[in-house]
Amino acid sequence: MKAVALTRYLPIDDPQSLLDVELPTPVPGAHDLLVRVEAVSVNPVDTKVRSPKPLIETQPKVLGYDAAGTVEAVGESVDGFQPGDRVYYAGDVTRPGSNAQFQLVDARLAGHAPRSLDLAEAAALPLTAITAWELLFQRMPFDSEHGGEDKSLLVIGGAGGVGSIAIQLARRAGFTVIATASRNETTEWCRTMGALHVVNHRHALAPQLEALGFGQVDAVLNLADTDHYWDAIGQLLAPQGHVGLIVEPAGALRIGDPYKAKCIGIHWEFMFARARFNTPDMAEQGRILERVASLIDAGELSGTRTETLVPINAANLREAHRRLESGSTIGKLALAGW
C-alpha cells in the first residue's frame, strides 16, 4: 500500500521530513476495522510528533490522527460495523497513523461518517470534535443539551480546529459564547461558527470583555497558550468557574490565588488518553462520533473543513504541516485521494 512516513525528525521544509513509501497492508486484530483511507486531515499533534529531534526510526513511521474511509474487513470481536461502511475516526497515537491507504483502528474508537458530508469534510472532524466534546461535557461539568444556559464561555483560539467545533457545541448547549481572534477573516469565521461576540487576543482581554458587559465569565476554554493566558484567566473567571486546557504548559503553573480563592475547576483534555490507557469506557469515543454525525446530518452542527489538498502524498502533507505550523490556518485542512 502507499503511505507517507518518516524515518528522521526534521524541519518541515526539508524534503526528507515526510516521504512517500510502500508498506505491507495490515491485518485486523479482534477489535479492529481495516479501513481503506480516502481522506485525512492534519492537527497540531501531527506537527508536534514530527518536530525535529535526535531520533532515527528503524522502520518508517506513519503519522496522521484523523481519517475517513470505507471498511474493508472487520475483526472477529467487532460489532456494529461491516465491510462497505463509511467511517471516520481519530485513532490511537500509539499505533500507525492514517497517512496510508489502509489503516487499522479499534472499532470502539470509530463512528459512521455523517451521510451529508463528503469524506474529506468528515475527515476534518473526529479529533477536534472528540476533544471539544470530552472537554466541555465530560471533563467540565456541563450537560451537552442545556448545560450552558445562563452561562458565559470564553473560547481562546476560536478559529482553530478545536475552537471551530467547540463554539458550535457550546452555542448548542446554551452558552453565550465569546471567542478570540485577531484577523478580519478569523473574526468572521468565529461568528459564522456561532460566537455571539469576538474579542482580539492580541490585546488585553479584560477591558474588551468589560466593554461587552462581562465583568467575569463562567467558563474558559484555553485552546492556544496555557502559560500566556494563565494569569488573565484567573482574573476573568467567576468564583467556582471552570477552565479547560489542551496545551501543556512550558513551565510550572501558579495554582494559588485567584484559582484557589475562587475554587476554580481546572480540567485537562487529551483526546488519546482513553486509547492510550485502554480505559474501560474507550467506546465512549465511538459514541461521541455517532452523536456528532447525527447532529451534522440534522443541520445542528456544520463541518469545519476550509480547504482540501489532492492527493494524499508527501508533498501535500509537507505543505499541510507547513501551513499548520505557520499559525495562520482557519478551521481544518484536509487531504483526499491517492
Tab-separated table of C-alpha atoms in Angstrom:
chain	number	residue	atom	x	y	z
A	1	MET	CA	0.000	0.000	0.000
A	2	LYS	CA	1.029	3.627	-0.473
A	3	ALA	CA	1.838	5.591	2.668
A	4	VAL	CA	3.558	8.768	3.836
A	5	ALA	CA	6.068	8.247	6.631
A	6	LEU	CA	9.233	9.487	8.299
A	7	THR	CA	12.437	7.905	9.491
A	8	ARG	CA	14.077	11.111	10.781
A	9	TYR	CA	12.538	14.036	12.640
A	10	LEU	CA	13.320	17.086	10.548
A	11	PRO	CA	12.086	20.642	9.876
A	12	ILE	CA	9.128	20.575	7.511
A	13	ASP	CA	10.987	22.471	4.779
A	14	ASP	CA	13.375	19.514	4.491
A	15	PRO	CA	12.094	17.232	1.674
A	16	GLN	CA	13.148	14.218	3.777
A	17	SER	CA	10.815	15.203	6.644
A	18	LEU	CA	7.923	13.228	5.124
A	19	LEU	CA	8.438	10.591	2.446
A	20	ASP	CA	6.306	8.564	0.049
A	21	VAL	CA	6.801	4.866	0.859
A	22	GLU	CA	5.312	1.434	0.151
A	23	LEU	CA	4.315	-0.680	3.167
A	24	PRO	CA	2.531	-4.019	3.677
A	25	THR	CA	-1.252	-3.876	4.089
A	26	PRO	CA	-2.022	-4.595	7.773
A	27	VAL	CA	-4.215	-7.449	9.032
A	28	PRO	CA	-7.012	-6.643	11.516
A	29	GLY	CA	-6.973	-7.930	15.078
A	30	ALA	CA	-10.064	-8.991	17.014
A	31	HIS	CA	-11.342	-5.470	17.758
A	32	ASP	CA	-10.052	-3.795	14.591
A	33	LEU	CA	-11.518	-2.326	11.472
A	34	LEU	CA	-9.346	-2.429	8.375
A	35	VAL	CA	-10.187	0.866	6.677
A	36	ARG	CA	-9.416	1.965	3.130
A	37	VAL	CA	-8.421	5.544	3.933
A	38	GLU	CA	-9.854	8.010	1.433
A	39	ALA	CA	-9.321	11.320	3.265
A	40	VAL	CA	-7.287	12.648	6.191
A	41	SER	CA	-6.780	15.953	7.944
A	42	VAL	CA	-3.910	17.490	9.900
A	43	ASN	CA	-3.798	18.628	13.518
A	44	PRO	CA	-1.178	20.235	15.779
A	45	VAL	CA	-0.389	16.777	17.188
A	46	ASP	CA	0.876	15.749	13.725
A	47	THR	CA	3.415	18.571	13.691
A	48	LYS	CA	4.344	18.024	17.340
A	49	VAL	CA	5.112	14.333	16.813
A	50	ARG	CA	7.067	15.144	13.631
A	51	SER	CA	9.023	18.050	15.141
A	52	PRO	CA	12.844	17.889	14.969
A	53	LYS	CA	14.566	15.640	17.497
A	54	PRO	CA	17.724	13.468	17.506
A	55	LEU	CA	15.966	10.180	16.800
A	56	ILE	CA	16.044	7.809	13.837
A	57	GLU	CA	13.288	5.250	13.249
A	58	THR	CA	14.447	1.818	12.126
A	59	GLN	CA	11.148	1.359	10.256
A	60	PRO	CA	9.058	4.038	8.512
A	61	LYS	CA	6.703	5.718	10.987
A	62	VAL	CA	3.283	6.703	9.644
A	63	LEU	CA	1.640	9.746	11.229
A	64	GLY	CA	-1.940	11.002	10.916
A	65	TYR	CA	-4.708	11.131	13.513
A	66	ASP	CA	-7.842	11.942	11.528
A	67	ALA	CA	-9.302	9.796	8.759
A	68	ALA	CA	-12.415	8.896	6.842
A	69	GLY	CA	-12.845	5.953	4.538
A	70	THR	CA	-14.523	2.629	3.857
A	71	VAL	CA	-14.368	-0.517	5.976
A	72	GLU	CA	-12.620	-3.338	4.083
A	73	ALA	CA	-12.667	-6.014	6.816
A	74	VAL	CA	-13.626	-6.384	10.480
A	75	GLY	CA	-12.105	-8.342	13.376
A	76	GLU	CA	-13.922	-11.260	14.969
A	77	SER	CA	-14.977	-9.252	18.057
A	78	VAL	CA	-16.319	-6.220	16.178
A	79	ASP	CA	-19.987	-5.284	16.491
A	80	GLY	CA	-21.812	-2.536	14.643
A	81	PHE	CA	-19.648	-2.315	11.526
A	82	GLN	CA	-19.381	-4.303	8.328
A	83	PRO	CA	-17.407	-4.068	5.086
A	84	GLY	CA	-18.622	-1.196	2.947
A	85	ASP	CA	-19.468	1.130	5.861
A	86	ARG	CA	-18.232	4.719	5.611
A	87	VAL	CA	-16.435	5.562	8.865
A	88	TYR	CA	-14.488	8.384	10.469
A	89	TYR	CA	-12.188	8.410	13.491
A	90	ALA	CA	-9.131	9.975	15.131
A	91	GLY	CA	-7.491	6.691	16.081
A	92	ASP	CA	-4.751	5.972	18.577
A	93	VAL	CA	-1.442	7.822	18.877
A	94	THR	CA	0.315	4.581	19.884
A	95	ARG	CA	-0.491	2.821	16.556
A	96	PRO	CA	0.446	3.518	12.912
A	97	GLY	CA	-1.403	6.563	11.656
A	98	SER	CA	-3.869	7.422	8.925
A	99	ASN	CA	-1.447	8.670	6.259
A	100	ALA	CA	-1.661	5.309	4.485
A	101	GLN	CA	-4.054	3.678	2.035
A	102	PHE	CA	-5.102	1.130	4.676
A	103	GLN	CA	-5.208	1.557	8.438
A	104	LEU	CA	-6.228	-0.491	11.445
A	105	VAL	CA	-8.377	1.235	14.057
A	106	ASP	CA	-10.080	-0.194	17.116
A	107	ALA	CA	-13.775	-0.241	16.211
A	108	ARG	CA	-14.643	1.262	19.590
A	109	LEU	CA	-12.898	4.484	18.518
A	110	ALA	CA	-14.742	4.843	15.198
A	111	GLY	CA	-18.139	6.130	14.139
A	112	HIS	CA	-20.215	6.012	10.983
A	113	ALA	CA	-19.377	9.083	8.925
A	114	PRO	CA	-22.029	11.790	8.538
A	115	ARG	CA	-24.146	10.972	5.487
A	116	SER	CA	-24.427	14.621	4.489
A	117	LEU	CA	-20.660	15.238	4.233
A	118	ASP	CA	-18.124	14.030	1.721
A	119	LEU	CA	-15.240	12.049	3.176
A	120	ALA	CA	-12.812	14.984	3.137
A	121	GLU	CA	-15.288	17.020	5.191
A	122	ALA	CA	-15.808	14.054	7.515
A	123	ALA	CA	-12.057	13.547	7.995
A	124	ALA	CA	-11.762	17.103	9.303
A	125	LEU	CA	-13.977	16.414	12.318
A	126	PRO	CA	-13.014	13.470	14.566
A	127	LEU	CA	-10.048	14.660	16.642
A	128	THR	CA	-11.390	18.152	17.175
A	129	ALA	CA	-14.990	17.064	17.798
A	130	ILE	CA	-13.951	14.440	20.355
A	131	THR	CA	-11.581	16.903	22.036
A	132	ALA	CA	-14.233	19.610	22.313
A	133	TRP	CA	-16.980	17.211	23.399
A	134	GLU	CA	-14.879	15.461	26.039
A	135	LEU	CA	-13.584	18.761	27.405
A	136	LEU	CA	-16.899	20.589	27.598
A	137	PHE	CA	-19.236	17.758	28.516
A	138	GLN	CA	-17.119	15.103	30.228
A	139	ARG	CA	-14.113	16.813	31.832
A	140	MET	CA	-16.006	20.023	32.634
A	141	PRO	CA	-19.357	19.674	34.425
A	142	PHE	CA	-21.695	20.822	31.662
A	143	ASP	CA	-24.520	18.876	30.047
A	144	SER	CA	-24.386	18.655	26.264
A	145	GLU	CA	-28.016	19.707	25.807
A	146	HIS	CA	-28.732	22.549	28.226
A	147	GLY	CA	-25.609	22.845	30.388
A	148	GLY	CA	-24.676	26.290	29.130
A	149	GLU	CA	-27.970	28.066	29.714
A	150	ASP	CA	-27.478	31.359	31.561
A	151	LYS	CA	-23.693	30.868	31.391
A	152	SER	CA	-20.908	32.638	29.508
A	153	LEU	CA	-17.972	30.861	27.856
A	154	LEU	CA	-14.766	32.425	26.540
A	155	VAL	CA	-13.060	30.367	23.796
A	156	ILE	CA	-9.422	31.408	23.356
A	157	GLY	CA	-8.347	30.419	19.847
A	158	GLY	CA	-11.808	30.266	18.345
A	159	ALA	CA	-10.832	29.954	14.681
A	160	GLY	CA	-8.656	26.855	15.101
A	161	GLY	CA	-9.812	23.302	14.577
A	162	VAL	CA	-10.937	22.612	18.146
A	163	GLY	CA	-12.281	26.126	18.615
A	164	SER	CA	-14.410	25.907	15.467
A	165	ILE	CA	-16.362	22.895	16.719
A	166	ALA	CA	-16.249	23.903	20.409
A	167	ILE	CA	-18.026	27.171	19.597
A	168	GLN	CA	-20.802	25.242	17.864
A	169	LEU	CA	-21.205	22.655	20.634
A	170	ALA	CA	-21.205	25.342	23.314
A	171	ARG	CA	-23.721	27.504	21.465
A	172	ARG	CA	-25.985	24.483	21.025
A	173	ALA	CA	-25.744	23.756	24.776
A	174	GLY	CA	-26.975	27.276	25.526
A	175	PHE	CA	-23.763	29.157	26.343
A	176	THR	CA	-23.266	32.784	25.454
A	177	VAL	CA	-20.033	32.246	23.517
A	178	ILE	CA	-17.289	34.849	23.293
A	179	ALA	CA	-14.393	33.819	21.039
A	180	THR	CA	-10.966	35.316	20.471
A	181	ALA	CA	-9.451	36.050	17.056
A	182	SER	CA	-7.183	38.733	15.626
A	183	ARG	CA	-7.808	38.978	11.874
A	184	ASN	CA	-10.899	40.022	9.958
A	185	GLU	CA	-11.245	36.581	8.369
A	186	THR	CA	-10.841	34.686	11.669
A	187	THR	CA	-13.253	37.037	13.414
A	188	GLU	CA	-15.871	36.404	10.737
A	189	TRP	CA	-15.250	32.649	10.911
A	190	CYS	CA	-15.878	32.625	14.673
A	191	ARG	CA	-19.138	34.495	14.171
A	192	THR	CA	-20.135	32.019	11.459
A	193	MET	CA	-19.452	29.157	13.873
A	194	GLY	CA	-21.828	30.759	16.375
A	195	ALA	CA	-19.849	33.111	18.625
A	196	LEU	CA	-22.037	35.987	19.814
A	197	HIS	CA	-19.002	38.190	20.437
A	198	VAL	CA	-15.378	38.137	19.247
A	199	VAL	CA	-12.511	39.887	21.048
A	200	ASN	CA	-8.922	40.385	19.905
A	201	HIS	CA	-6.420	38.129	21.673
A	202	ARG	CA	-3.559	40.433	20.668
A	203	HIS	CA	-4.858	42.919	23.239
A	204	ALA	CA	-5.775	42.663	26.916
A	205	LEU	CA	-8.936	40.587	27.237
A	206	ALA	CA	-10.436	42.047	30.422
A	207	PRO	CA	-11.151	45.579	29.097
A	208	GLN	CA	-12.711	44.142	25.922
A	209	LEU	CA	-14.942	41.808	27.915
A	210	GLU	CA	-15.934	44.588	30.302
A	211	ALA	CA	-16.919	46.760	27.324
A	212	LEU	CA	-19.251	43.939	26.260
A	213	GLY	CA	-20.782	43.761	29.740
A	214	PHE	CA	-18.837	40.738	31.006
A	215	GLY	CA	-17.020	41.626	34.209
A	216	GLN	CA	-16.452	37.895	34.679
A	217	VAL	CA	-17.177	34.719	32.714
A	218	ASP	CA	-18.409	31.354	33.940
A	219	ALA	CA	-16.017	29.202	31.926
A	220	VAL	CA	-12.995	29.445	29.648
A	221	LEU	CA	-11.558	27.101	27.037
A	222	ASN	CA	-7.897	27.974	26.514
A	223	LEU	CA	-7.094	26.239	23.232
A	224	ALA	CA	-3.996	28.299	22.450
A	225	ASP	CA	-1.280	29.040	25.034
A	226	THR	CA	-1.721	27.803	28.600
A	227	ASP	CA	1.153	29.840	30.096
A	228	HIS	CA	0.400	33.117	28.327
A	229	TYR	CA	-3.238	33.371	29.405
A	230	TRP	CA	-2.993	31.722	32.841
A	231	ASP	CA	-2.991	34.872	34.997
A	232	ALA	CA	-5.591	36.626	32.851
A	233	ILE	CA	-7.963	33.633	33.041
A	234	GLY	CA	-7.666	33.527	36.822
A	235	GLN	CA	-8.842	37.142	36.960
A	236	LEU	CA	-11.575	36.718	34.336
A	237	LEU	CA	-13.255	33.630	35.773
A	238	ALA	CA	-16.147	33.969	38.189
A	239	PRO	CA	-15.931	32.217	41.578
A	240	GLN	CA	-16.488	28.458	41.129
A	241	GLY	CA	-15.844	28.858	37.412
A	242	HIS	CA	-14.097	26.331	35.179
A	243	VAL	CA	-11.153	26.398	32.783
A	244	GLY	CA	-10.491	23.733	30.145
A	245	LEU	CA	-6.972	23.188	28.796
A	246	ILE	CA	-5.475	21.172	25.926
A	247	VAL	CA	-1.939	22.607	25.589
A	248	GLU	CA	0.641	21.517	28.146
A	249	PRO	CA	2.391	24.431	29.850
A	250	ALA	CA	6.037	25.207	29.174
A	251	GLY	CA	6.716	25.693	32.877
A	252	ALA	CA	5.080	25.331	36.274
A	253	LEU	CA	1.690	26.995	36.657
A	254	ARG	CA	0.887	29.056	39.724
A	255	ILE	CA	-2.145	27.257	41.187
A	256	GLY	CA	-2.640	29.562	44.180
A	257	ASP	CA	-4.842	32.643	44.265
A	258	PRO	CA	-7.017	33.588	42.492
A	259	TYR	CA	-7.561	29.966	41.422
A	260	LYS	CA	-7.643	28.642	44.984
A	261	ALA	CA	-9.573	31.562	46.441
A	262	LYS	CA	-12.262	31.256	43.762
A	263	CYS	CA	-12.381	27.422	43.853
A	264	ILE	CA	-11.834	27.354	40.101
A	265	GLY	CA	-12.063	23.930	38.473
A	266	ILE	CA	-9.077	23.101	36.223
A	267	HIS	CA	-9.800	20.467	33.567
A	268	TRP	CA	-7.298	18.786	31.225
A	269	GLU	CA	-8.212	17.088	27.968
A	270	PHE	CA	-6.033	14.707	25.949
A	271	MET	CA	-8.063	13.009	23.260
A	272	PHE	CA	-5.785	9.952	23.096
A	273	ALA	CA	-5.974	9.130	26.821
A	274	ARG	CA	-8.736	6.527	26.504
A	275	ALA	CA	-6.978	4.599	23.738
A	276	ARG	CA	-3.505	5.006	25.222
A	277	PHE	CA	-4.528	3.549	28.577
A	278	ASN	CA	-7.179	1.168	27.208
A	279	THR	CA	-9.769	2.570	29.596
A	280	PRO	CA	-12.972	0.610	30.233
A	281	ASP	CA	-15.003	3.411	28.619
A	282	MET	CA	-12.953	3.563	25.400
A	283	ALA	CA	-16.115	3.030	23.337
A	284	GLU	CA	-17.310	6.447	24.502
A	285	GLN	CA	-15.306	7.976	21.644
A	286	GLY	CA	-17.247	5.941	19.103
A	287	ARG	CA	-20.484	7.084	20.742
A	288	ILE	CA	-19.379	10.724	20.579
A	289	LEU	CA	-18.652	10.384	16.855
A	290	GLU	CA	-22.047	8.774	16.227
A	291	ARG	CA	-23.729	11.639	18.093
A	292	VAL	CA	-21.748	14.282	16.214
A	293	ALA	CA	-22.640	12.637	12.890
A	294	SER	CA	-26.331	12.710	13.783
A	295	LEU	CA	-26.103	16.412	14.698
A	296	ILE	CA	-24.282	17.181	11.437
A	297	ASP	CA	-26.911	15.322	9.412
A	298	ALA	CA	-29.693	17.121	11.307
A	299	GLY	CA	-28.166	20.501	10.444
A	300	GLU	CA	-27.403	21.353	14.088
A	301	LEU	CA	-23.627	21.379	13.541
A	302	SER	CA	-21.618	22.270	10.452
A	303	GLY	CA	-18.340	20.980	9.093
A	304	THR	CA	-15.119	22.889	9.752
A	305	ARG	CA	-13.028	21.994	6.688
A	306	THR	CA	-11.892	25.078	4.802
A	307	GLU	CA	-9.639	23.533	2.126
A	308	THR	CA	-8.768	20.131	0.625
A	309	LEU	CA	-5.436	19.250	-0.960
A	310	VAL	CA	-5.376	16.444	-3.553
A	311	PRO	CA	-3.881	13.831	-3.491
A	312	ILE	CA	-2.606	12.434	-0.189
A	313	ASN	CA	1.150	12.330	-0.691
A	314	ALA	CA	4.347	13.507	0.972
A	315	ALA	CA	4.497	16.829	-0.879
A	316	ASN	CA	0.940	17.804	0.076
A	317	LEU	CA	1.344	16.628	3.658
A	318	ARG	CA	4.522	18.685	3.999
A	319	GLU	CA	2.559	21.679	2.704
A	320	ALA	CA	-0.260	20.967	5.179
A	321	HIS	CA	2.201	20.733	8.076
A	322	ARG	CA	3.883	23.931	6.933
A	323	ARG	CA	0.608	25.826	6.915
A	324	LEU	CA	-0.377	24.471	10.312
A	325	GLU	CA	2.980	25.458	11.806
A	326	SER	CA	2.539	28.984	10.407
A	327	GLY	CA	-0.376	29.540	12.770
A	328	SER	CA	-2.493	31.102	10.013
A	329	THR	CA	-4.918	28.285	9.188
A	330	ILE	CA	-8.652	28.631	9.787
A	331	GLY	CA	-10.793	25.631	10.665
A	332	LYS	CA	-9.362	22.394	9.273
A	333	LEU	CA	-7.222	21.468	6.271
A	334	ALA	CA	-7.952	18.074	4.700
A	335	LEU	CA	-6.324	15.878	2.051
A	336	ALA	CA	-8.148	13.403	-0.165
A	337	GLY	CA	-7.427	10.637	-2.673
A	338	TRP	CA	-4.298	8.703	-3.552
